[in-house]
Coordinates of C-alpha atoms in Angstrom, one line a residue:
X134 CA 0.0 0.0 0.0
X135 CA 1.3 3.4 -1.1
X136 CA 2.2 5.8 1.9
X137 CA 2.0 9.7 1.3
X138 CA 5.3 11.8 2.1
X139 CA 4.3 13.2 5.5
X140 CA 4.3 9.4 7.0
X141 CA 7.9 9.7 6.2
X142 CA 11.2 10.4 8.3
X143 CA 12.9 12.9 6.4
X144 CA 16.3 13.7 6.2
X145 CA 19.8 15.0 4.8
X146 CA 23.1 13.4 4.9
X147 CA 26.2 15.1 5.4
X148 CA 29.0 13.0 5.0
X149 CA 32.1 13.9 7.3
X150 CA 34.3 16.9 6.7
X151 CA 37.2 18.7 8.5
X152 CA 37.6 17.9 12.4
X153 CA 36.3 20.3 14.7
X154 CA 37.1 21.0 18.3
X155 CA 36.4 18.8 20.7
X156 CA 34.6 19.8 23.8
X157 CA 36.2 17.6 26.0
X158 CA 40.0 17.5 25.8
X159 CA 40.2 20.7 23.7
X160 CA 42.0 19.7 20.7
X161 CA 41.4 21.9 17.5
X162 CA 40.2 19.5 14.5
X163 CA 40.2 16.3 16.4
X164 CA 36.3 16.2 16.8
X165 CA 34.9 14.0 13.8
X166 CA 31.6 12.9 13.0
X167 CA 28.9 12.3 10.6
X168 CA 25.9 14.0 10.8
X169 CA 22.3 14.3 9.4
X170 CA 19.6 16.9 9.5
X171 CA 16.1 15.5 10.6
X172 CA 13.2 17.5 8.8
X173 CA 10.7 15.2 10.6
X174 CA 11.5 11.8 12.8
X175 CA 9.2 9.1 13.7
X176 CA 9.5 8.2 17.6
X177 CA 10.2 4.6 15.8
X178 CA 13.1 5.8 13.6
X179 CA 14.7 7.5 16.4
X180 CA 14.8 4.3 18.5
X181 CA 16.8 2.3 15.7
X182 CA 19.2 5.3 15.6
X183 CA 20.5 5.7 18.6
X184 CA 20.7 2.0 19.3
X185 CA 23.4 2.4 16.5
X186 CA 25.5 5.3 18.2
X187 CA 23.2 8.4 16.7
X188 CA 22.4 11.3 19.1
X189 CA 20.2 14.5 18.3
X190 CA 20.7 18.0 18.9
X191 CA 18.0 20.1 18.5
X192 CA 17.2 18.7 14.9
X193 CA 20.8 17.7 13.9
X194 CA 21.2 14.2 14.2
X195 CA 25.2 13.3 14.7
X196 CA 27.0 9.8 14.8
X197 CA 30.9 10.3 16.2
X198 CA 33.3 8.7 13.8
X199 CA 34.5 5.8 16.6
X200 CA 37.5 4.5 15.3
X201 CA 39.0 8.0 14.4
X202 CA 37.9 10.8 16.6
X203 CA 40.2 12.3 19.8
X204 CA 37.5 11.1 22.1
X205 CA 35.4 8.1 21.2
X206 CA 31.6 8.3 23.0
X207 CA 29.7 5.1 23.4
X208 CA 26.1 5.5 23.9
X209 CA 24.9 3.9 27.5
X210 CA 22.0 2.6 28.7
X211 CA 20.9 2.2 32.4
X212 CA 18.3 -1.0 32.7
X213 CA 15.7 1.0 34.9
X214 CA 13.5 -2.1 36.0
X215 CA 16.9 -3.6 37.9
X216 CA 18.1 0.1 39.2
X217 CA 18.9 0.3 43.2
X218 CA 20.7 3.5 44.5
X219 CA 24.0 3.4 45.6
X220 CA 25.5 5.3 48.5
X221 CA 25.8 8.3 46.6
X222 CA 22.2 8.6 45.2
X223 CA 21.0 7.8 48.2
X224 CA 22.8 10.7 49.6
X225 CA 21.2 13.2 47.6
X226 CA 17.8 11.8 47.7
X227 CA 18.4 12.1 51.8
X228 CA 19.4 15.8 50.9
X229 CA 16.5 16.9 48.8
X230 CA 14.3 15.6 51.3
X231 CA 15.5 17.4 54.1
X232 CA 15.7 20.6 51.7
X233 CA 12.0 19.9 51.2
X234 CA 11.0 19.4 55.0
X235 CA 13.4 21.8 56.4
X236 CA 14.1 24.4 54.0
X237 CA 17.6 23.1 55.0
X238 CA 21.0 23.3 52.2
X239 CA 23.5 21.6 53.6
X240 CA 27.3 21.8 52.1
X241 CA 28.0 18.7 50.2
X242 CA 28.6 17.2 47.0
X243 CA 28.0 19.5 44.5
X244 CA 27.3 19.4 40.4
X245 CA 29.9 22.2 39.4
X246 CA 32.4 21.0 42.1
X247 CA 33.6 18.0 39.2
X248 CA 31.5 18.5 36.4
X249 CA 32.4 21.6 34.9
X250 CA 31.8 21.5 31.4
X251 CA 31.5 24.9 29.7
X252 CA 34.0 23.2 27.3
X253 CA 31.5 21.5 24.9
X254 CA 30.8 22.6 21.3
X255 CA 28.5 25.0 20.4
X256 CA 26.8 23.0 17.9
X257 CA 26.9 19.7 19.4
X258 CA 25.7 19.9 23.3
X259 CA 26.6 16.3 24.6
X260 CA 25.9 17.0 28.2
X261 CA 23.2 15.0 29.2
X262 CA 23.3 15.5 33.3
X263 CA 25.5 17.7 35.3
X264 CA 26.3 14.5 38.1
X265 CA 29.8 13.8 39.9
X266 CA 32.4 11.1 38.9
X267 CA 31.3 9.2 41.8
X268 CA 34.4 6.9 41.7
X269 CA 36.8 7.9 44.1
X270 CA 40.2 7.0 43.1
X271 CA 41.4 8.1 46.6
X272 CA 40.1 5.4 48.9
X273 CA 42.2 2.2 50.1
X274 CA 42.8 0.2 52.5
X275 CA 43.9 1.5 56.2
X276 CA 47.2 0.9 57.0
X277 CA 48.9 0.4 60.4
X278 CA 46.2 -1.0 62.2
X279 CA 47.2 -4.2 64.3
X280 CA 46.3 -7.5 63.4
X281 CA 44.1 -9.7 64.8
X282 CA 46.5 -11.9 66.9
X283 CA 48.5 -8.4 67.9
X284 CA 45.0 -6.8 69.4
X285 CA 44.3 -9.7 71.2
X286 CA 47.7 -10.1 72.7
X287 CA 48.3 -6.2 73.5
X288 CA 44.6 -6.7 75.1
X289 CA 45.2 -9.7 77.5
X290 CA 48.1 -8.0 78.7
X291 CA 46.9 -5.0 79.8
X292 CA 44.1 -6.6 81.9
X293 CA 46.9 -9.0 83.5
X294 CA 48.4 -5.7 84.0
X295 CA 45.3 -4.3 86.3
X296 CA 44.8 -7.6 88.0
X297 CA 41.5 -8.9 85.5
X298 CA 43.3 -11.4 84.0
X299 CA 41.2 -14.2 84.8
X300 CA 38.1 -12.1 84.1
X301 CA 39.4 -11.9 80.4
X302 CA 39.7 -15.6 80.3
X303 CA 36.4 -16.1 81.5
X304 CA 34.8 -14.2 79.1
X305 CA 36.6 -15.4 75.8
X306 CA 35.3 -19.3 77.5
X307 CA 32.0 -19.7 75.9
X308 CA 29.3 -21.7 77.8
X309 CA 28.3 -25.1 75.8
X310 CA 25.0 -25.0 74.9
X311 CA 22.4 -26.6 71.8
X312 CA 22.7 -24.3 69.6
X313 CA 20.2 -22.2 67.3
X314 CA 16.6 -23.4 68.2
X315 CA 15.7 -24.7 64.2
X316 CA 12.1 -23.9 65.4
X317 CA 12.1 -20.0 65.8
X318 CA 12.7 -17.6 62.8
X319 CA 15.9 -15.7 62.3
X320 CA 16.4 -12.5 64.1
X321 CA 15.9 -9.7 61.8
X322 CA 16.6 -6.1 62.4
X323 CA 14.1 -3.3 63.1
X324 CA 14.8 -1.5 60.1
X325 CA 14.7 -4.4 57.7
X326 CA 11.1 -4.8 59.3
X327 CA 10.0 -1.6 58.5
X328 CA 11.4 -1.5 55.4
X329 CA 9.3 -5.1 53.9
X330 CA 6.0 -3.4 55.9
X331 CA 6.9 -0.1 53.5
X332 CA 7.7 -2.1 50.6
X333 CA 4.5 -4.2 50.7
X334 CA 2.3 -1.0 51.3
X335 CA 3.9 0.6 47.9
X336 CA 2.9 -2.7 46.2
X337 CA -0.8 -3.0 47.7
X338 CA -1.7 0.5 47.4
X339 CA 0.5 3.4 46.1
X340 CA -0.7 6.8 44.9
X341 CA -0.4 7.3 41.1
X342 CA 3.0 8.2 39.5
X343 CA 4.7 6.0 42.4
X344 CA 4.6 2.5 41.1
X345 CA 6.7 0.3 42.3
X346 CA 8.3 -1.5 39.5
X347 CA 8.2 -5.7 39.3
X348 CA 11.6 -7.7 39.5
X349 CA 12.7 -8.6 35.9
X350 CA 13.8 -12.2 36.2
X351 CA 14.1 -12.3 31.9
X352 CA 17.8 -12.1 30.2
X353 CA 18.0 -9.5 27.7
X354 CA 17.3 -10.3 24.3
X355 CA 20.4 -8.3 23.3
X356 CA 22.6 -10.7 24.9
X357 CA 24.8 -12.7 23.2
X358 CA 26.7 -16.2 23.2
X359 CA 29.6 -14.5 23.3
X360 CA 28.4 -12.6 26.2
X361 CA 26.2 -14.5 28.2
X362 CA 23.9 -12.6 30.4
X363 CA 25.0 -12.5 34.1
X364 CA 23.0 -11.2 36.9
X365 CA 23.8 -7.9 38.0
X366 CA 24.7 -7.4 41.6
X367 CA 23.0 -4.3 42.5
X368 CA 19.8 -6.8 41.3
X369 CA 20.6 -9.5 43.9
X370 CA 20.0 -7.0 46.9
X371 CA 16.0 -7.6 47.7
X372 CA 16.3 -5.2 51.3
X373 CA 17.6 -2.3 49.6
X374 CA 15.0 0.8 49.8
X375 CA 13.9 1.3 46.3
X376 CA 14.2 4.6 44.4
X377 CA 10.4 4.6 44.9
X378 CA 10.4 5.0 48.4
X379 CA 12.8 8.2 48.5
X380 CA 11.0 10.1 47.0
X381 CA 7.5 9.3 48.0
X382 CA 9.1 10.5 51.3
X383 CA 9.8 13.5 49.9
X384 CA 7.1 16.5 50.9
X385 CA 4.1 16.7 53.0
X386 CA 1.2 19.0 54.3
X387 CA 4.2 20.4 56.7
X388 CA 7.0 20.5 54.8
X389 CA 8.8 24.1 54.6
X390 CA 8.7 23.8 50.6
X391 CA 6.7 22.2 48.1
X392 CA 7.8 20.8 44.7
X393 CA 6.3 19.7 41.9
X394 CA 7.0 18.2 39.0
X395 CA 5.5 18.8 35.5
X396 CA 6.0 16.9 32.4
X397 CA 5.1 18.9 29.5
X398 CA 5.2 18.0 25.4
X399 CA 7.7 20.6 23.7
X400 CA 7.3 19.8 20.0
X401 CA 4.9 20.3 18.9
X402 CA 4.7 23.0 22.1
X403 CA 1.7 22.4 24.7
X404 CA 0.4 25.3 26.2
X405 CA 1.7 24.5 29.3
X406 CA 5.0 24.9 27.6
X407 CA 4.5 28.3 25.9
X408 CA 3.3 29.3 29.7
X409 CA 6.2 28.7 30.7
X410 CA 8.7 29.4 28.2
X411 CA 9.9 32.9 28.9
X412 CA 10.9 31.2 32.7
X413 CA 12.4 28.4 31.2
X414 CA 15.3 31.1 29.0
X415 CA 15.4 32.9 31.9
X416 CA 16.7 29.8 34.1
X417 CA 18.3 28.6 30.9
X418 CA 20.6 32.0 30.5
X419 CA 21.5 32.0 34.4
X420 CA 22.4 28.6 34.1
X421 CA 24.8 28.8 31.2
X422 CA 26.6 32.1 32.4
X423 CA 27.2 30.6 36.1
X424 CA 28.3 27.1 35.1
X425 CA 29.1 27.3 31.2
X426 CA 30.7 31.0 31.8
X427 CA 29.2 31.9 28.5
X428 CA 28.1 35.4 27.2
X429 CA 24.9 36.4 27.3
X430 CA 25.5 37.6 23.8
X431 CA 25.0 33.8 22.9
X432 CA 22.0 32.7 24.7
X433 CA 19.5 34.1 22.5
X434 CA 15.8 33.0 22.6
X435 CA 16.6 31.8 19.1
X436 CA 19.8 29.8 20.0
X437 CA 17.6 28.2 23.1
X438 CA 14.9 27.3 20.5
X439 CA 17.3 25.8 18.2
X440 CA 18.8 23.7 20.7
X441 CA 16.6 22.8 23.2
X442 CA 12.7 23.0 22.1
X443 CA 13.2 22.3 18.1
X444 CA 12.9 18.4 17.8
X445 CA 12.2 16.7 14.4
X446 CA 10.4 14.2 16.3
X447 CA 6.5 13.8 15.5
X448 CA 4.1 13.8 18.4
X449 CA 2.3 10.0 18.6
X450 CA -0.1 8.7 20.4
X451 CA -0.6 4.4 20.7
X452 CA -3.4 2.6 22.5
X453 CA 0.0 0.1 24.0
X454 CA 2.0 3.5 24.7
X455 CA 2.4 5.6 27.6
X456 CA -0.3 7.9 28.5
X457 CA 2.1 11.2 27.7
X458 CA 2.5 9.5 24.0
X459 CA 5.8 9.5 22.3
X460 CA 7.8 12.6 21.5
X461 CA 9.7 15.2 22.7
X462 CA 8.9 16.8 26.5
X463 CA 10.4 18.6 29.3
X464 CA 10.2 17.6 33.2
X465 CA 9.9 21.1 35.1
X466 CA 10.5 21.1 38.6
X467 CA 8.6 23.7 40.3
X468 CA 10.0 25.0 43.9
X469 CA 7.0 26.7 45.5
X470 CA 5.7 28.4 42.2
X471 CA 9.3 29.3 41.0
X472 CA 11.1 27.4 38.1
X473 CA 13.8 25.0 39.5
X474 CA 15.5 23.0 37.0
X475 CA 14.4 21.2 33.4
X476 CA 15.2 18.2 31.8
X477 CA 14.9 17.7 28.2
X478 CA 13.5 14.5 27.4
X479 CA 12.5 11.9 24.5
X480 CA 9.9 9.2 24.9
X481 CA 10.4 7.0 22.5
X482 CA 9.1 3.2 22.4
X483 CA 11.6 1.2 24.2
X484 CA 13.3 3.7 26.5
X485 CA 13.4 7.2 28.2
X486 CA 16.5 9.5 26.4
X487 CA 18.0 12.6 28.7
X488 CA 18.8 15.2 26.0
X489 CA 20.1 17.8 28.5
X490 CA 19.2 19.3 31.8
X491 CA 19.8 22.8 33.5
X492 CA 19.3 24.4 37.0
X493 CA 19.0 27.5 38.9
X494 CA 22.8 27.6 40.1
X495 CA 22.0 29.6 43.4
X496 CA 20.6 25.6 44.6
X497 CA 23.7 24.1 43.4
X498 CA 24.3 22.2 46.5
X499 CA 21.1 20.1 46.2
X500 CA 22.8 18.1 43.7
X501 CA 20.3 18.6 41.1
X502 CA 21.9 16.7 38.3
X503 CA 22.3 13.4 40.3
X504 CA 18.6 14.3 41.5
X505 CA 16.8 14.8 38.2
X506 CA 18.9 11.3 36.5
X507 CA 17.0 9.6 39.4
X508 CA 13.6 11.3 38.9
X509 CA 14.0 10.0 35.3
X510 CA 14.7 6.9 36.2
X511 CA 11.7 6.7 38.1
X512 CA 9.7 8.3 35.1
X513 CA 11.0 5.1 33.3
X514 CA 9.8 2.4 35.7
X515 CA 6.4 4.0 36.0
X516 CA 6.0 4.2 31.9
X517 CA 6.9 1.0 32.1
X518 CA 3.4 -0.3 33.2
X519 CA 1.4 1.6 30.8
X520 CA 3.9 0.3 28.0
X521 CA 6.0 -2.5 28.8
X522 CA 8.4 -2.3 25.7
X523 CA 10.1 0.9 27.7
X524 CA 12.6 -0.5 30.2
X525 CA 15.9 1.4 29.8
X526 CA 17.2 5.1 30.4
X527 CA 19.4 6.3 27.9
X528 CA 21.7 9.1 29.1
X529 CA 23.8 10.3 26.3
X530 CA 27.4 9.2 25.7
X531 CA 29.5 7.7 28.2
X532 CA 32.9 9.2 28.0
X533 CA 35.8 6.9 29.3
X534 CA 39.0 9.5 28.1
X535 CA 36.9 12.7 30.0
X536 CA 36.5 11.6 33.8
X537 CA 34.4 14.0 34.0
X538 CA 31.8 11.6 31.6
X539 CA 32.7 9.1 33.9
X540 CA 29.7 9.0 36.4
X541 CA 27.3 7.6 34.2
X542 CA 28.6 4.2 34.7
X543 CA 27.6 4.9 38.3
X544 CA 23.6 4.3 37.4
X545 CA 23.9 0.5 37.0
X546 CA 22.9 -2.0 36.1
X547 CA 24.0 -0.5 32.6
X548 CA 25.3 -1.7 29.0
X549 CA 27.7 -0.3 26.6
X550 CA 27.0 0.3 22.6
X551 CA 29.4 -2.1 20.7
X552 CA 30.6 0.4 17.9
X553 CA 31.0 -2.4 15.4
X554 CA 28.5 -5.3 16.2
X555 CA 25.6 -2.8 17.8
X556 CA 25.4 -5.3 20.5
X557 CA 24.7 -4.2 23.8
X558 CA 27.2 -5.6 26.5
X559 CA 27.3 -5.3 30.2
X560 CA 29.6 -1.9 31.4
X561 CA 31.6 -4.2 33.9
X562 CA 33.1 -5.9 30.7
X563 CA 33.2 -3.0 29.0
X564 CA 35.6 -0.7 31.7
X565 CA 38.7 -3.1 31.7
X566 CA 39.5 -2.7 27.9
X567 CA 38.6 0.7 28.0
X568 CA 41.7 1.7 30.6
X569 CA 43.3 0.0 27.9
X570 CA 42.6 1.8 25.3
X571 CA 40.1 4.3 24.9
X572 CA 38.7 2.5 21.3
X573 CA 37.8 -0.9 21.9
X574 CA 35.2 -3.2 20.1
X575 CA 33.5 -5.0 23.5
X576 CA 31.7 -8.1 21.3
X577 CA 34.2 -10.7 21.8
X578 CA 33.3 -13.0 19.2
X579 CA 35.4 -11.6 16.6
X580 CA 32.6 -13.5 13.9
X581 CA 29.5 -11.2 15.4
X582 CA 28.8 -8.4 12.7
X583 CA 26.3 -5.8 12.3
X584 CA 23.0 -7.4 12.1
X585 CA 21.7 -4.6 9.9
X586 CA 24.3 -4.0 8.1
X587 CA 22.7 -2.9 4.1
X588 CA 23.6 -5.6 1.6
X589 CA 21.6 -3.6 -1.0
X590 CA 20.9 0.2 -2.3
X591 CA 17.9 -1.2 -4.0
X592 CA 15.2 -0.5 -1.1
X593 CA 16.7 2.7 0.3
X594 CA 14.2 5.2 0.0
X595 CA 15.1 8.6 -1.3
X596 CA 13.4 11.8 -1.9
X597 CA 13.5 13.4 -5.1
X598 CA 11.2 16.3 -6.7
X599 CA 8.9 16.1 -3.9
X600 CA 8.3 12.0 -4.7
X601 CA 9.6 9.2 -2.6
X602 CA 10.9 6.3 -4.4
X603 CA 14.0 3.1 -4.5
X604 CA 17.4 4.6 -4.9
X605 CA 17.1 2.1 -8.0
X606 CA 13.9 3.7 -9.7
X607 CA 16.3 7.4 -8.5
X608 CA 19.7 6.4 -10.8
X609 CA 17.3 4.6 -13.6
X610 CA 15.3 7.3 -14.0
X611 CA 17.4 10.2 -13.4
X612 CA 20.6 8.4 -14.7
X613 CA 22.3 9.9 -11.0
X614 CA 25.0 7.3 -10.1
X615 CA 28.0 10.1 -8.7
X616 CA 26.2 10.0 -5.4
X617 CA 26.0 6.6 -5.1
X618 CA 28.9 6.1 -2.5
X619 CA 27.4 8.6 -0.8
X620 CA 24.2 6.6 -0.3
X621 CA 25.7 3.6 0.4
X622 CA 27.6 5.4 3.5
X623 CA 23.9 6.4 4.8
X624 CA 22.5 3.3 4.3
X625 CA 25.5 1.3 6.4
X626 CA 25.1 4.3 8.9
X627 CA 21.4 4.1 9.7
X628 CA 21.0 0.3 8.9
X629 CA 18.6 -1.4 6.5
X630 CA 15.3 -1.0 8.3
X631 CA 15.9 2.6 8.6
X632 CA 17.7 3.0 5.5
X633 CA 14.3 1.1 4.1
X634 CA 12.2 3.6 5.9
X635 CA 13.3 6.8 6.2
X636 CA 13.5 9.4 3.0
X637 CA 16.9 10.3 2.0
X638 CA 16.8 13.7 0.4
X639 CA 18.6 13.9 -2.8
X640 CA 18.4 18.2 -4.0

């Protein structure tokens, strides 16, 4: 059945040119890439893309050359259903809360204190979330403490010393006894107590937009026989507090300040959106002079549209989607009536993708990066039950040559983007070859290609004179065959299924 144009993803190809500079170790003309520009995107399209390495900015769609450029960047995905917070996460979640019930700031980890990034290219924004490389390379072991044996000793010889020696031996002389009564249940701890009593009452009975997410017990279907799946160890901790419960902890008829969060469509713009937009380039500007240090002779309302609220993706609605639909959004937080922070979002139909996020600086020490990556987690989990196909968080490129990049390995369990098999692989394999070299191919069957890999021109679509048709009908008709490597670069970019249903513009 014929399809009319506007069913179409639309788009341009640019093949690479001259290096530009990169945003993250600051050579000149080290930075390459290809790139495309997205007239219009299907939520659908978008998906295949970036689970082969492509990123948007605003409408510019941009795959790093791997192999070649100064710093290579691997897309990352955190597997929401399985998250747990670690210490860190935890810490800031403990932090906003207080902030909330208190109206208390307390000194502590900050987002500018390690992630100062007013280094990145105009052009191509990577920065996803402002969050702390939360791997300390500082910690070890304590050193000169005594050993066992030497405690023990050094004890027992002070007491002889005040006359209680035979009160230590009669303490270290254990009375015999049965043992452990095999009829009464282990001990267990207070807290762990109040924690399953919690846990069960978020299951049974939870307000709406805090579901608690079900264990998934299923491998990934990404996995492969070369790299078996394995379970991940921040799944096998059942007692930990889920994110879920932090923040459902977080407010209350008494607390000092009230926050809300919105999540409102951007492209096409809701009116929720457009009543809000003059706020959101006002906190955008602040944001980019205190932390980016840029002029405020950049940070137009035409460079902030351009960047941050153009999107080529379509708005869709699905009877199996989430109840938001697919598209491009933002997630306002709202501190008692007054703009806190936004993160730029995409919904798309197997996952939640972080674009970018800014803050109002003067709350800085809330850790708002850290907090708003776990607020989108959670956004992810509860999508989850209205459409079961979205169970991962994307968050950009992971980084491994800037530590600053480093942190999102922190929000696991998480997979690494193979650059040449587009097989997703666990980030604990992934790290090791990494620190030794910062390109590495992470499939270890050396036999695993690209699965989509374009073994034809015939079916990719083009557009040409306003009519969509084969590249084949294109160069018969036409008699164009100088673009034709061209095409074929596209096609083995953007895969087969893309390549079969997305319009290539030819001018």
């Amino acid at each position: 059945m014929a399809r009319s144009i506007s069913s179409f993803s639309v788009l341009e190809y640019f093949s690479e040119s001259g290096g530009s500079k990169c945003g993250y170790c600051n050579r000149s003309s080290s930075s390459l890439s290809h790139g495309m520009w997205a007239h219009v995107m299907s939520a659908e399209d978008y998906q295949d893309l970036i689970d082969r390495g492509w990123r948007r900015s605003g409408k510019y769609v941009y795959k790093p050359t791997m192999h070649q450029t100064c710093c290579p960047q691997y897309t990352i995905r955190c597997h929401a259903l399985d998250f747990l917070p670690n210490k860190t996460h935890k810490k800031v979640l403990k932090k906003m809360s207080k902030f909330l019930a208190k109206g208390d700031i307390t000194k502590g980890l900050t987002d500018e204190s390690t992630m100062d990034m007013n280094t990145l290219p105009d052009l191509l924004p990577v920065q996803d979330h402002l969050c702390p490389d939360l791997r300390d390379p500082n910690i070890s072991t304590k050193e000169g403490l005594q050993e066992p044996s030497e405690a023990i000793a050094s004890n027992q010889a002070t007491k002889t010393f005040f006359g209680s020696e035979s009160k230590v031996q009669k303490k270290r002389t254990p009375h015999p006894g049965v043992g452990v009564d095999p009829a009464r249940p282990l001990c267990r701890k207070a807290k762990d107590i109040r924690r399953e009593r919690k846990r069960q009452k978020l299951l049974h009975g939870q307000p709406e937009g805090l579901k608690v997410e079900p264990r998934s017990s299923t491998p990934s279907a990404t996995a492969t026989a070369s790299n078996p799946p394995t379970q991940h160890p921040q799944a096998v901790n059942r007692q930990s507090k889920l994110l879920e419960e932090f923040i459902s902890d977080q407010g209350g008829p008494d607390a000092s300040h009230h926050l809300e969060v919105k999540l409102v469509r951007s492209s096409p713009r809701s009116t929720e959106f457009e009543a809000s937009f003059f706020d959101s380039i006002a906190l955008y500007r602040r944001y980019q002079q205190a932390v980016h240090k840029d002029p405020l002779s950049k940070l137009s309302q035409q460079q902030f549209t351009r960047f941050l609220c153009d999107s080529p993706l379509e708005e869709e609605h699905r009877a199996d989607g989430p109840s938001e639909g697919y598209g491009s959004f933002h997630e306002q937080f709202w501190l008692d009536g007054k703009l806190l922070a936004v993160g730029v979002l995409d919904i798309l139909p197997r996952c939640l993708s972080s674009v970018y996020f800014y803050y109002d600086p003067d709350y800085s020490n809330l850790s708002l990066g850290v907090y708003s990556a776990l607020r989108e987690i959670a956004l992810t989990k509860r999508m989850h039950h209205e459409a079961t196909d979205i169970r991962h968080y994307y968050i950009g490129y992971y980084i491994h040559s800037c530590p600053k990049m480093r942190y999102k390995a922190q929000y696991r369990p998480a997979d690494l983007l193979c650059p040449e098999s587009y097989h997703w692989v666990q980030v604990e394999h992934c790290l090791p070859l990494l620190d030794k070299a910062k390109y590495s191919r992470f499939n270890t069957d050396l036999s695993a290609g690209d699965d989509d890999c374009p073994v034809s021109l015939d079916h990719v679509m083009v557009l040409y004179n306003r009519c969509a048709m084969p590249y084949n009908v294109y160069q018969q008709r036409w008699a164009h065959s100088k673009d034709e490597a061209e095409v074929r670069e596209y096609a083995s970019f953007v895969g087969q299924r893309c390549a079969e249903r997305m319009l290539l513009y030819r001018g």
